[in-house]
XYZ file of C-alpha atoms in Angstrom:
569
model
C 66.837 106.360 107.345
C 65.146 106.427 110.569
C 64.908 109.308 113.285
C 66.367 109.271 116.517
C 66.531 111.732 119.164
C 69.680 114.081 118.814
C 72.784 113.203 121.328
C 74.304 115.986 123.180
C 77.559 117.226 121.159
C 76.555 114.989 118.059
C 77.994 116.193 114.899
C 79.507 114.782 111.842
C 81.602 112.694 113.507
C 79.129 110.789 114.791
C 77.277 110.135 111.599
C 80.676 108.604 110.423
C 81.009 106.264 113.064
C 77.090 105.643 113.419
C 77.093 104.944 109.279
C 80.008 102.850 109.238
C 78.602 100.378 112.159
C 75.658 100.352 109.651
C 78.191 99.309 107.132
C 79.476 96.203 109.443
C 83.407 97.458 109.248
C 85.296 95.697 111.528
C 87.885 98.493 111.544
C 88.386 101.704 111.307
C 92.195 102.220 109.775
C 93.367 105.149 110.214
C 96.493 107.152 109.150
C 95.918 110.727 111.556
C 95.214 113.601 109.565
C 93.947 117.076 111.441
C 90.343 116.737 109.573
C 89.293 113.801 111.949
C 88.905 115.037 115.438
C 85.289 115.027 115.344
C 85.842 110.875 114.367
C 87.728 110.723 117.352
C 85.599 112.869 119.855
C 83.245 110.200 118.293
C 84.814 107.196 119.168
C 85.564 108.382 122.881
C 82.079 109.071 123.301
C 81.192 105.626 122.591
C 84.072 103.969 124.349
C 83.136 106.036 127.578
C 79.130 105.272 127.368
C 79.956 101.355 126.178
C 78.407 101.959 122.386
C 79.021 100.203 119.591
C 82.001 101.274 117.242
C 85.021 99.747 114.734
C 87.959 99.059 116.326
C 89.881 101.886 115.537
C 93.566 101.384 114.156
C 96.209 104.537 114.599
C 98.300 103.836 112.194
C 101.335 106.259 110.978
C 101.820 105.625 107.046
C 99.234 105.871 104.778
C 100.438 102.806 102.934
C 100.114 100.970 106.046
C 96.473 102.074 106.523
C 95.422 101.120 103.269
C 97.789 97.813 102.311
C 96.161 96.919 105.852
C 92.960 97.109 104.972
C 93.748 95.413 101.883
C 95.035 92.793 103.651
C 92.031 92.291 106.156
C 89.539 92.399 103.023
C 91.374 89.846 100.893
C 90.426 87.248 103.381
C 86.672 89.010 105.079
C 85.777 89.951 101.860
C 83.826 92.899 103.249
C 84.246 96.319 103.300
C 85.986 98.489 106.191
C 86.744 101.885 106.643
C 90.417 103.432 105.865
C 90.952 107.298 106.650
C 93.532 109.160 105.237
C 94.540 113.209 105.486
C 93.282 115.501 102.926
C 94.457 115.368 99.627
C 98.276 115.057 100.443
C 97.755 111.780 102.573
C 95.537 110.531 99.325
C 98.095 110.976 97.229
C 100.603 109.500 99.648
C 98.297 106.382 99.973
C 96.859 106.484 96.273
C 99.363 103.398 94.863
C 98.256 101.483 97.787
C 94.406 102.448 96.482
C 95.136 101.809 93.329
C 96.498 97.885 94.146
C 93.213 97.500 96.443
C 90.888 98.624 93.207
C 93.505 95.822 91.337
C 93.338 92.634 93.923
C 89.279 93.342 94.083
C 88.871 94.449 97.411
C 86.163 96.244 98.950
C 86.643 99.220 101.208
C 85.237 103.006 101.956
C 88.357 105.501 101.874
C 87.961 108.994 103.161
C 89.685 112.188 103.267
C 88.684 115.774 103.729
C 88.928 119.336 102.854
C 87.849 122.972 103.843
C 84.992 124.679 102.053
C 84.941 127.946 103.888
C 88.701 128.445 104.565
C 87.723 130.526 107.732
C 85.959 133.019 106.086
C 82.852 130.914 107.083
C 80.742 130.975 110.344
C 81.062 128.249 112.782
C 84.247 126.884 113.875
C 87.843 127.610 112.145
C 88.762 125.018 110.518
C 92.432 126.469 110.610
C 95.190 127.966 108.158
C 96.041 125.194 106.915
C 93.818 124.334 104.505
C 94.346 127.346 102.639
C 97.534 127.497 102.174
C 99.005 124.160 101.220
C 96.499 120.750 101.961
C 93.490 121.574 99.210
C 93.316 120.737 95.778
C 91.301 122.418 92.745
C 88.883 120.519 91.888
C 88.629 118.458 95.242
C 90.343 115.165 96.262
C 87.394 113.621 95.077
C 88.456 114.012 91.390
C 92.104 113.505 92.139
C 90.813 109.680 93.491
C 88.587 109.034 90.226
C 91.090 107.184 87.650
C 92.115 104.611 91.006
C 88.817 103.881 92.246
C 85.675 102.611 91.351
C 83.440 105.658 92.500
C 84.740 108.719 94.062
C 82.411 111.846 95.336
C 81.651 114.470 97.956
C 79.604 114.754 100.719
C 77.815 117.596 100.083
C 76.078 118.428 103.273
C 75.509 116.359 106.992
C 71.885 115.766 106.153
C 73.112 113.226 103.429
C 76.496 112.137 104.928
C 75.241 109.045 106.372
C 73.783 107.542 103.019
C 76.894 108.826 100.999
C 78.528 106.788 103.428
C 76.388 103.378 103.035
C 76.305 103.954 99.011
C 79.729 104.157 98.548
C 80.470 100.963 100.720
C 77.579 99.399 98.871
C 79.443 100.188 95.156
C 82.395 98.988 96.783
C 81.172 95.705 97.508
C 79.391 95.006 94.290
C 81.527 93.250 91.307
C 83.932 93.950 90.699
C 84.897 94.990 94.531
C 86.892 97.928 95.042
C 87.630 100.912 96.789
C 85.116 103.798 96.941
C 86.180 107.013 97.886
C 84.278 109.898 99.873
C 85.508 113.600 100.336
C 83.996 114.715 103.840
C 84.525 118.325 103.830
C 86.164 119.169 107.418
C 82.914 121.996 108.077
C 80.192 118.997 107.420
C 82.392 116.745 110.071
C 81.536 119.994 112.663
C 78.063 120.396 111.638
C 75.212 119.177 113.708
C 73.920 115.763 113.343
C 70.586 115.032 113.918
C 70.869 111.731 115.449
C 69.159 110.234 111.704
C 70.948 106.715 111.621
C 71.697 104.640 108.226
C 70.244 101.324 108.065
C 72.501 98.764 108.073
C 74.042 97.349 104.589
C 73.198 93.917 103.800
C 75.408 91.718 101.482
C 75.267 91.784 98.062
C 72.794 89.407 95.867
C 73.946 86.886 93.389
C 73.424 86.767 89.780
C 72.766 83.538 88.552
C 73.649 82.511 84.875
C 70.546 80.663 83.269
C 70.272 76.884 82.834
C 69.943 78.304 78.799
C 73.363 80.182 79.073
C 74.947 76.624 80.619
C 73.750 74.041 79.130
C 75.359 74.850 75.530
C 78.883 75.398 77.187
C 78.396 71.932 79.289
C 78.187 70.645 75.831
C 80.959 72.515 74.204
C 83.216 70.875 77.239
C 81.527 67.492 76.775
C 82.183 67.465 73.111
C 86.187 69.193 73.810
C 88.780 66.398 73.736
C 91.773 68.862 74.966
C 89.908 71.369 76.530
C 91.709 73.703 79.919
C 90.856 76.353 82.796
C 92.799 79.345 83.035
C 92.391 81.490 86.134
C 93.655 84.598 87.690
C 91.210 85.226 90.314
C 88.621 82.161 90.793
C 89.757 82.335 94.576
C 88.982 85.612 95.328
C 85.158 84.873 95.004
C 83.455 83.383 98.358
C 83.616 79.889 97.317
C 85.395 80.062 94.096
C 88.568 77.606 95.157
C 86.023 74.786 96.544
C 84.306 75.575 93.117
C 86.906 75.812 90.686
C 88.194 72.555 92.414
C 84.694 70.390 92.136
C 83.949 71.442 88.560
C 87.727 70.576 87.281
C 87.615 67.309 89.139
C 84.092 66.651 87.523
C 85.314 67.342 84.008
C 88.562 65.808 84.696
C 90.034 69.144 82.701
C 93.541 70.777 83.963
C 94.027 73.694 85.881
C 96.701 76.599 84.478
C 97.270 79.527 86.773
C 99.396 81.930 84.896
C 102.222 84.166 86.555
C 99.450 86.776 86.511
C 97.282 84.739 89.059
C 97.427 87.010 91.973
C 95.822 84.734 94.504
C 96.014 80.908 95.611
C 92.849 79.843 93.118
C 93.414 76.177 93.083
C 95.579 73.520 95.227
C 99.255 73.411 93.502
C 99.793 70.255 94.590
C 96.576 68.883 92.746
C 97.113 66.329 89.790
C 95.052 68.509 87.916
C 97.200 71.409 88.318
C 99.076 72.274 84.885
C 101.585 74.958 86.192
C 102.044 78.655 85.313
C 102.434 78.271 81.116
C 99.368 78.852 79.204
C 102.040 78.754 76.183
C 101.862 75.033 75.498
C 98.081 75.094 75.083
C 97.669 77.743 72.691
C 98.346 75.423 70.140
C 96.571 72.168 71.545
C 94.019 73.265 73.590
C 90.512 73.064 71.542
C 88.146 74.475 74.493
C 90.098 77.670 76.855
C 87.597 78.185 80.057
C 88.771 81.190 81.585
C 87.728 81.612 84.433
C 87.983 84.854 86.303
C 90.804 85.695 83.860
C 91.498 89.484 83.235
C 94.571 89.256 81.123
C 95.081 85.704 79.980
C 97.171 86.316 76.572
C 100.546 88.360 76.323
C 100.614 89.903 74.308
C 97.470 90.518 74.177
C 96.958 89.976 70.201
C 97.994 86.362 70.795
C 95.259 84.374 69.925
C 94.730 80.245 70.499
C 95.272 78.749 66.687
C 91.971 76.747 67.258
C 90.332 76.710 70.858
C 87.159 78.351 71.392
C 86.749 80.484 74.288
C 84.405 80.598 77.062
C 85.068 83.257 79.324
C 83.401 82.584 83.039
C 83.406 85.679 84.963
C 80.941 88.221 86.353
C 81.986 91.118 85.265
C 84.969 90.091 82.372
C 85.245 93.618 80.754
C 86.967 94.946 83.811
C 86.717 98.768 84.022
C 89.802 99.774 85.723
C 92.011 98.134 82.709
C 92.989 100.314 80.021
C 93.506 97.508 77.320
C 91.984 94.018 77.516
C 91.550 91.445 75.167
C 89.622 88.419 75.631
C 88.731 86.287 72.468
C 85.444 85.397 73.906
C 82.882 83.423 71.810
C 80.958 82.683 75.078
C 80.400 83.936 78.094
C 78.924 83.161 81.370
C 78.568 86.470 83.903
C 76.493 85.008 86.912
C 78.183 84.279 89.930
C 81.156 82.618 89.211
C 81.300 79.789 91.895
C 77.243 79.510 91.258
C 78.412 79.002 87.195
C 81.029 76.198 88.289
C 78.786 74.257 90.668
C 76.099 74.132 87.782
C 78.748 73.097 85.234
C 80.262 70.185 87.484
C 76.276 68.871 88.373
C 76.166 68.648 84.093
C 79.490 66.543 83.748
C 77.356 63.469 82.770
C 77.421 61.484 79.443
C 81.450 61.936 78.860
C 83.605 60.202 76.555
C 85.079 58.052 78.288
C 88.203 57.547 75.726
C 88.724 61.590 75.610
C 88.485 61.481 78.891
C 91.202 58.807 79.362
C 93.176 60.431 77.243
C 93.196 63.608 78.653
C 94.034 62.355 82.112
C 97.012 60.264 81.073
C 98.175 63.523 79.518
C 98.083 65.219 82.724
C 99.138 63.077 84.945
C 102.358 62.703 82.203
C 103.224 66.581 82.507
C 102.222 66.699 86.398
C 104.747 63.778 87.069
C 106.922 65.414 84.824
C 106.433 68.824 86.863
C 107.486 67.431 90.140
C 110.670 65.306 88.857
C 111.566 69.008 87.464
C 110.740 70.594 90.830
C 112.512 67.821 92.701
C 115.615 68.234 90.614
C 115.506 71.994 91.058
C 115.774 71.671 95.000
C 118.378 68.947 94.771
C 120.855 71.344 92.690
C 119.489 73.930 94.982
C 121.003 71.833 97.796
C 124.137 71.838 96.357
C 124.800 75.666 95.126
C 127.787 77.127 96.908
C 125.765 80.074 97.969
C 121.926 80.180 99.550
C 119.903 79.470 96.187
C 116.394 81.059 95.798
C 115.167 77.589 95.297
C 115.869 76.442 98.450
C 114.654 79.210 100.373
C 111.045 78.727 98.603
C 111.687 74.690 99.329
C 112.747 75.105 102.920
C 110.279 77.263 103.389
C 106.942 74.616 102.391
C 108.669 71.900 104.675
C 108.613 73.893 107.620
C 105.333 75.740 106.759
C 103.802 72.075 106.105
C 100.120 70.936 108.451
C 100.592 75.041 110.026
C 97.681 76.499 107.725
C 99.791 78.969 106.719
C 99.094 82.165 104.333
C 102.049 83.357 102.317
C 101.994 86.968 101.281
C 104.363 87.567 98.488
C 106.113 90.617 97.144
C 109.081 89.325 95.177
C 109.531 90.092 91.429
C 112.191 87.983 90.056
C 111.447 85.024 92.750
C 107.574 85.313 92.364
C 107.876 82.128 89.734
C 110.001 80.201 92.435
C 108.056 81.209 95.067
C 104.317 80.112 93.686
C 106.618 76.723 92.000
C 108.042 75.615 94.988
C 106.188 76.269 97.964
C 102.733 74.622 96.712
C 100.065 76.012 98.620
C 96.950 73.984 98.356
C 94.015 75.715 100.296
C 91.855 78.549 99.789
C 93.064 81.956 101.376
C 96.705 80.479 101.747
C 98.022 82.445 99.295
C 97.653 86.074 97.583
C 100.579 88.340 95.817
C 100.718 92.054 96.370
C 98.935 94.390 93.605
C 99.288 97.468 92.191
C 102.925 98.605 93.070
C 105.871 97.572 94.953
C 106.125 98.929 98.902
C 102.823 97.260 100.204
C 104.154 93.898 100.895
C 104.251 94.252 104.920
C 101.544 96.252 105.342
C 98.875 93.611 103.524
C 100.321 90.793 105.343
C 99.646 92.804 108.645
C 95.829 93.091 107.597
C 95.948 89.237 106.368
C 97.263 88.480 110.185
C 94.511 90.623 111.710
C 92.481 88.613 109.475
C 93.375 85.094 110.241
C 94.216 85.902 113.679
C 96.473 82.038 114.873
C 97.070 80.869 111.548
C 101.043 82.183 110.678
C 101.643 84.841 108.037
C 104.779 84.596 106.148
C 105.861 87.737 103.463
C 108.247 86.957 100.831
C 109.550 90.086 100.179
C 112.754 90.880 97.888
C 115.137 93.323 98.989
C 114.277 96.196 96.627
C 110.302 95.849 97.163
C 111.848 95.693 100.923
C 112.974 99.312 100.379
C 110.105 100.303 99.032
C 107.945 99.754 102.404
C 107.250 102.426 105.097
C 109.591 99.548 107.501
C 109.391 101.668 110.491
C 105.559 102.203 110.550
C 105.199 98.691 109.974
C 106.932 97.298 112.723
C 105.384 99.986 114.820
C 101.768 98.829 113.848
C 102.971 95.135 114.057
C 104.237 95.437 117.683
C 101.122 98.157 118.545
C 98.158 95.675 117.792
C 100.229 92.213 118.046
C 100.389 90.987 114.637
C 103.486 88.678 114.631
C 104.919 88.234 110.620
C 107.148 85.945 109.388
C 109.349 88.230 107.049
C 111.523 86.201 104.276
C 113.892 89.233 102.200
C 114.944 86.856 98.959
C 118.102 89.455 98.938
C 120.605 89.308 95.613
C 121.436 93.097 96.691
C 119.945 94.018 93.063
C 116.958 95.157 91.270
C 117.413 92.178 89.352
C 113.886 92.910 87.120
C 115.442 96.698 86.071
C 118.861 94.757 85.371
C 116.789 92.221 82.945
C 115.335 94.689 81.475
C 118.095 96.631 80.301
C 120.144 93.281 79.262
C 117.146 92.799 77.237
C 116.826 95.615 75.494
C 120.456 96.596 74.703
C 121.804 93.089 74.597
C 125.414 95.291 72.875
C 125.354 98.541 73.954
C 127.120 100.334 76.406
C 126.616 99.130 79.507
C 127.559 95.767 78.415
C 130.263 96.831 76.668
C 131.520 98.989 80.379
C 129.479 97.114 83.218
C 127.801 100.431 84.100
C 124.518 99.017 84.759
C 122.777 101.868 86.310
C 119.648 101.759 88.248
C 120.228 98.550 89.980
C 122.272 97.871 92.622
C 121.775 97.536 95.948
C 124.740 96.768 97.849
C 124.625 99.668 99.845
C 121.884 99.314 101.276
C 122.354 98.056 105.098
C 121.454 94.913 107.193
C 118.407 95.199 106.349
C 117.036 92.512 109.530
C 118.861 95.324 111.617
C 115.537 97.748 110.935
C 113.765 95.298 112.880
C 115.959 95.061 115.653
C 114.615 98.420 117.451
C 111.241 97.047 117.999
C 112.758 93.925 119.804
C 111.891 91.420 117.012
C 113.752 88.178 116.068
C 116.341 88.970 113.349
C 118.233 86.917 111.578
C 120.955 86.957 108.273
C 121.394 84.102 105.944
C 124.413 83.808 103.615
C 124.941 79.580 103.996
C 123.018 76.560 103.266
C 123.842 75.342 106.220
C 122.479 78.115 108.114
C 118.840 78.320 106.216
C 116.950 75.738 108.057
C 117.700 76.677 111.276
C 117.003 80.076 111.398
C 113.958 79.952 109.548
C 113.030 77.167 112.173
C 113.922 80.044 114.973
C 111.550 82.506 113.478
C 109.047 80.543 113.027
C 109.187 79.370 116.853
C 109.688 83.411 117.485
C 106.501 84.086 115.814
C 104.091 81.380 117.133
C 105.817 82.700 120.520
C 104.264 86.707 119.360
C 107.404 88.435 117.844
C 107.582 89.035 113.972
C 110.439 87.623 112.761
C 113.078 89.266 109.969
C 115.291 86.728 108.351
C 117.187 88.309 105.191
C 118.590 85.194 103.016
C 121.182 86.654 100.629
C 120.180 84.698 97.662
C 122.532 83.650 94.435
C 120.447 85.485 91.649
């Protein structure tokens, strides 16, 4: 830290707003809690005297403020600043958390609490804290289990560094959310004027030409080897990466359901779909590659493949159970590790080689006749077919560098199948819980700023969203959506479930499915309509392409668009 003279009226505030410029957040997202005044006297201070500060987002959900900056960091891949109220707007925003520590994204969240309940000197911090917003213990522990660090800031001499060490944890591997309690007393407290240096980015650990040359020549000598990833395109560089290195080994590319982000083009000849099932058996070299949780269950070991696992940190923290298989592993940088392994695809075997590729290019052609005949049945269904939506959907979306968000359960196979996205950042699925759908694809569009955002959402993750604060934030700081509800009036996945599990019993026997339907629910476009956006309702085949061609016009015009398809199944 450095010293600086003291500014009139600077106080903790300040050092929040001071430390997080040294941090480089873009944004300051913020869901109002009573605790933050001194933020605010902050940032009026600096607007007034033209000094530096995050843009500062008022947002009115906690989800929102968190799923946005989920969003945003998905694509920046740095960390920015979220503040929530006290322990109660933690715990309203703590699934949210909890799906930014699971999609890897680095940010600094913040709440507060009272230390002296007014019994203190200095200003009153006010009733409320003692009678119904603190928490034994301190929020601080309540965030532990959901985030990768969580403290206190124990006193405004130290605030600033707290500050810049838990954005640097947050933005070391694996990225995640830190958490800081800033009691509301230290936020009051004189600052005096010390400023945090400003965070660099992280440095890269390199695996060692002695860790990669023996698995360059456990792929060389592999005659059925394949990549498995999850998350290879959440890493700076990993898609171009992952790409170069499978194209160098000629080896295909599976990206199971669990894949939570677009890691490798789908419409790639190399691409071997979703089903790691077929290679358990033939596959005699796995490369996982930024896989958490590539077996289900997890006991279900490959019959002969050895296993290399390529990741920086594999034995992720945050999951309670993980198995892996690994008889290698590489934990450097993971698109450093591919770029090394593609410059060492030299001295093949030509036949294996040949061999391998005539396989794949067998199940790839078979893959697209399937998809092919999938839309054309689509086409013909009586009713709007899933299917089509997702189908209808890549034509329109096609040479418009789109980024689909996607929040569907059921439809999340069709969705990923059908629509194809094929370059980096263009595609990511919601983490961590349902209800967060709209808010990350708001943070993804402050991201990408021209390029269109779609959401495919289904109706009951729909429901689960704060809708209202969304739309408010989306009209506030113009951030037109595309929103897509896959609607079959159903939580289809709870209805599955139960089918499953008591294939005779009584609710087959009656039809009382409970927990499940959702025909009650209302127009659910209408929720839109208060905030003047473009709504639409789908129930014909006839009637998909069109409006899905008017909300796209409505968006690149600045109006998010709702179009709710009721689906088939």
């Amino acid at each position: 830290m450095t010293d600086s003279s003291n500014k009139p009226g600077a106080d903790g505030g300040d050092a929040v707003v001071s430390a997080l410029n040294a941090v480089g957040a873009d944004y300051l997202f913020c869901s109002s809690g009573s605790e933050w005044a001194p933020v605010w006297e902050s940032l009026a201070r600096r607007h007034r005297d033209g000094e530096p500060a995050p843009e500062y987002l008022d947002l009115t959900h906690e989800t929102v403020a968190v799923g946005m900056a989920t969003g945003y960091g998905l694509v920046k891949r740095r960390p920015q600043g979220v503040l929530l109220h006290a322990a109660p707007g933690l715990l309203q925003g703590a699934m949210a958390v909890h799906g930014a520590l699971l999609a890897g994204v680095p940010m600094l969240v913040a709440s507060s609490e009272s230390t002296t309940y007014g019994d203190g000197p200095g200003q009153d911090p006010g009733g409320q804290w003692y009678r119904n917003l603190s928490i034994v213990g301190g929020p601080h522990h309540v965030a532990q289990p959901f985030t990768k660090w969580a403290n206190e800031a124990a006193d405004i001499s130290t605030l600033p560094t707290m500050i810049t060490r838990a954005a640097e944890l947050a933005w070391r591997a694996p990225a995640g959310p830190a958490y800081l309690n800033i009691p509301l007393e230290i936020l009051l407290q004189d600052w005096d004027g010390r400023e945090a240096k400003p965070v660099v980015p992280p440095g890269s650990t390199h695996s060692s030409p002695e860790e990669v040359n023996p698995v360059a020549a456990m792929i060389r000598e592999a005659a059925n080897p394949v990549i498995v990833t999850e998350t290879a395109g959440r890493e700076a560089g990993g898609f171009e990466a992952l790409v170069a290195f499978a194209e160098a080994w000629n080896i295909p590319v599976v990206e199971p359901d669990s894949a939570v982000c677009g890691n490798f083009p789908r419409t790639h000849p190399l691409h071997a779909g979703s089903d790691i099932g077929p290679w358990m058996d033939e596959a005699d070299l796995i490369l996982l590659v930024n896989c958490r949780a590539p077996f289900y269950p997890p006991s279900r070991r490959p019959s002969k493949a050895k296993i290399v696992v390529i990741d920086q940190v594999p034995q992720r923290p945050h999951i309670v159970y993980q198995v892996l298989f690994a008889d290698v592993y590489l934990e450097g940088n993971v698109a450093n590790t591919l770029r090394q392994l593609a410059k060492r695809a030299k001295d093949l075997d030509d036949t294996a080689v040949a061999a391998r590729r005539s396989a794949q290019e067998e199940r790839h052609a078979a893959e697209w006749t399937a998809i092919a005949a999938a839309e054309a049945e689509a086409e013909q269904s009586e009713g709007v077919d899933p299917v089509l939506v997702a189908a209808t959907l890549r034509r329109l979306l096609d040479g418009k560098e789109s980024v689909v968000v996607d929040e569907t359960i059921t439809h999340s196979r069709v969705v990923k199948r059908h629509l194809k996205t094929a370059e980096p950042d263009s595609y990511f699925y919601v983490q961590g819980g349902l209800g967060q759908g709209i808010a990350v694809a708001l943070g993804v569009k402050l991201a990408v700023e021209d390029r269109p955002v779609v959401l495919t959402v289904g109706d009951g993750a729909f429901a689960y969203n704060p809708v209202i604060q969304s739309y408010d934030a989306a009209r506030t700081y113009d951030l037109p959506l595309l929103i897509v509800v896959f609607n079959n009036r159903v939580y289809e996945s709870m209805n599955l479930n139960h089918r499953r599990f008591y294939p005779e019993g009584a609710a087959a026997e009656t039809g009382e499915w409970l927990g499940t339907d959702l025909h009650r629910l209302p127009r659910l476009a209408a929720f839109a309509e208060p905030f003047g956006m473009h709504t639409e309702t789908v129930d014909t085949t006839d009637a998909l392409a069109p409006a899905l061609e008017r909300a796209l016009k409505a968006v690149a015009q600045g109006t998010t668009a709702v179009v709710d398809v009721l689906v088939t199944r």
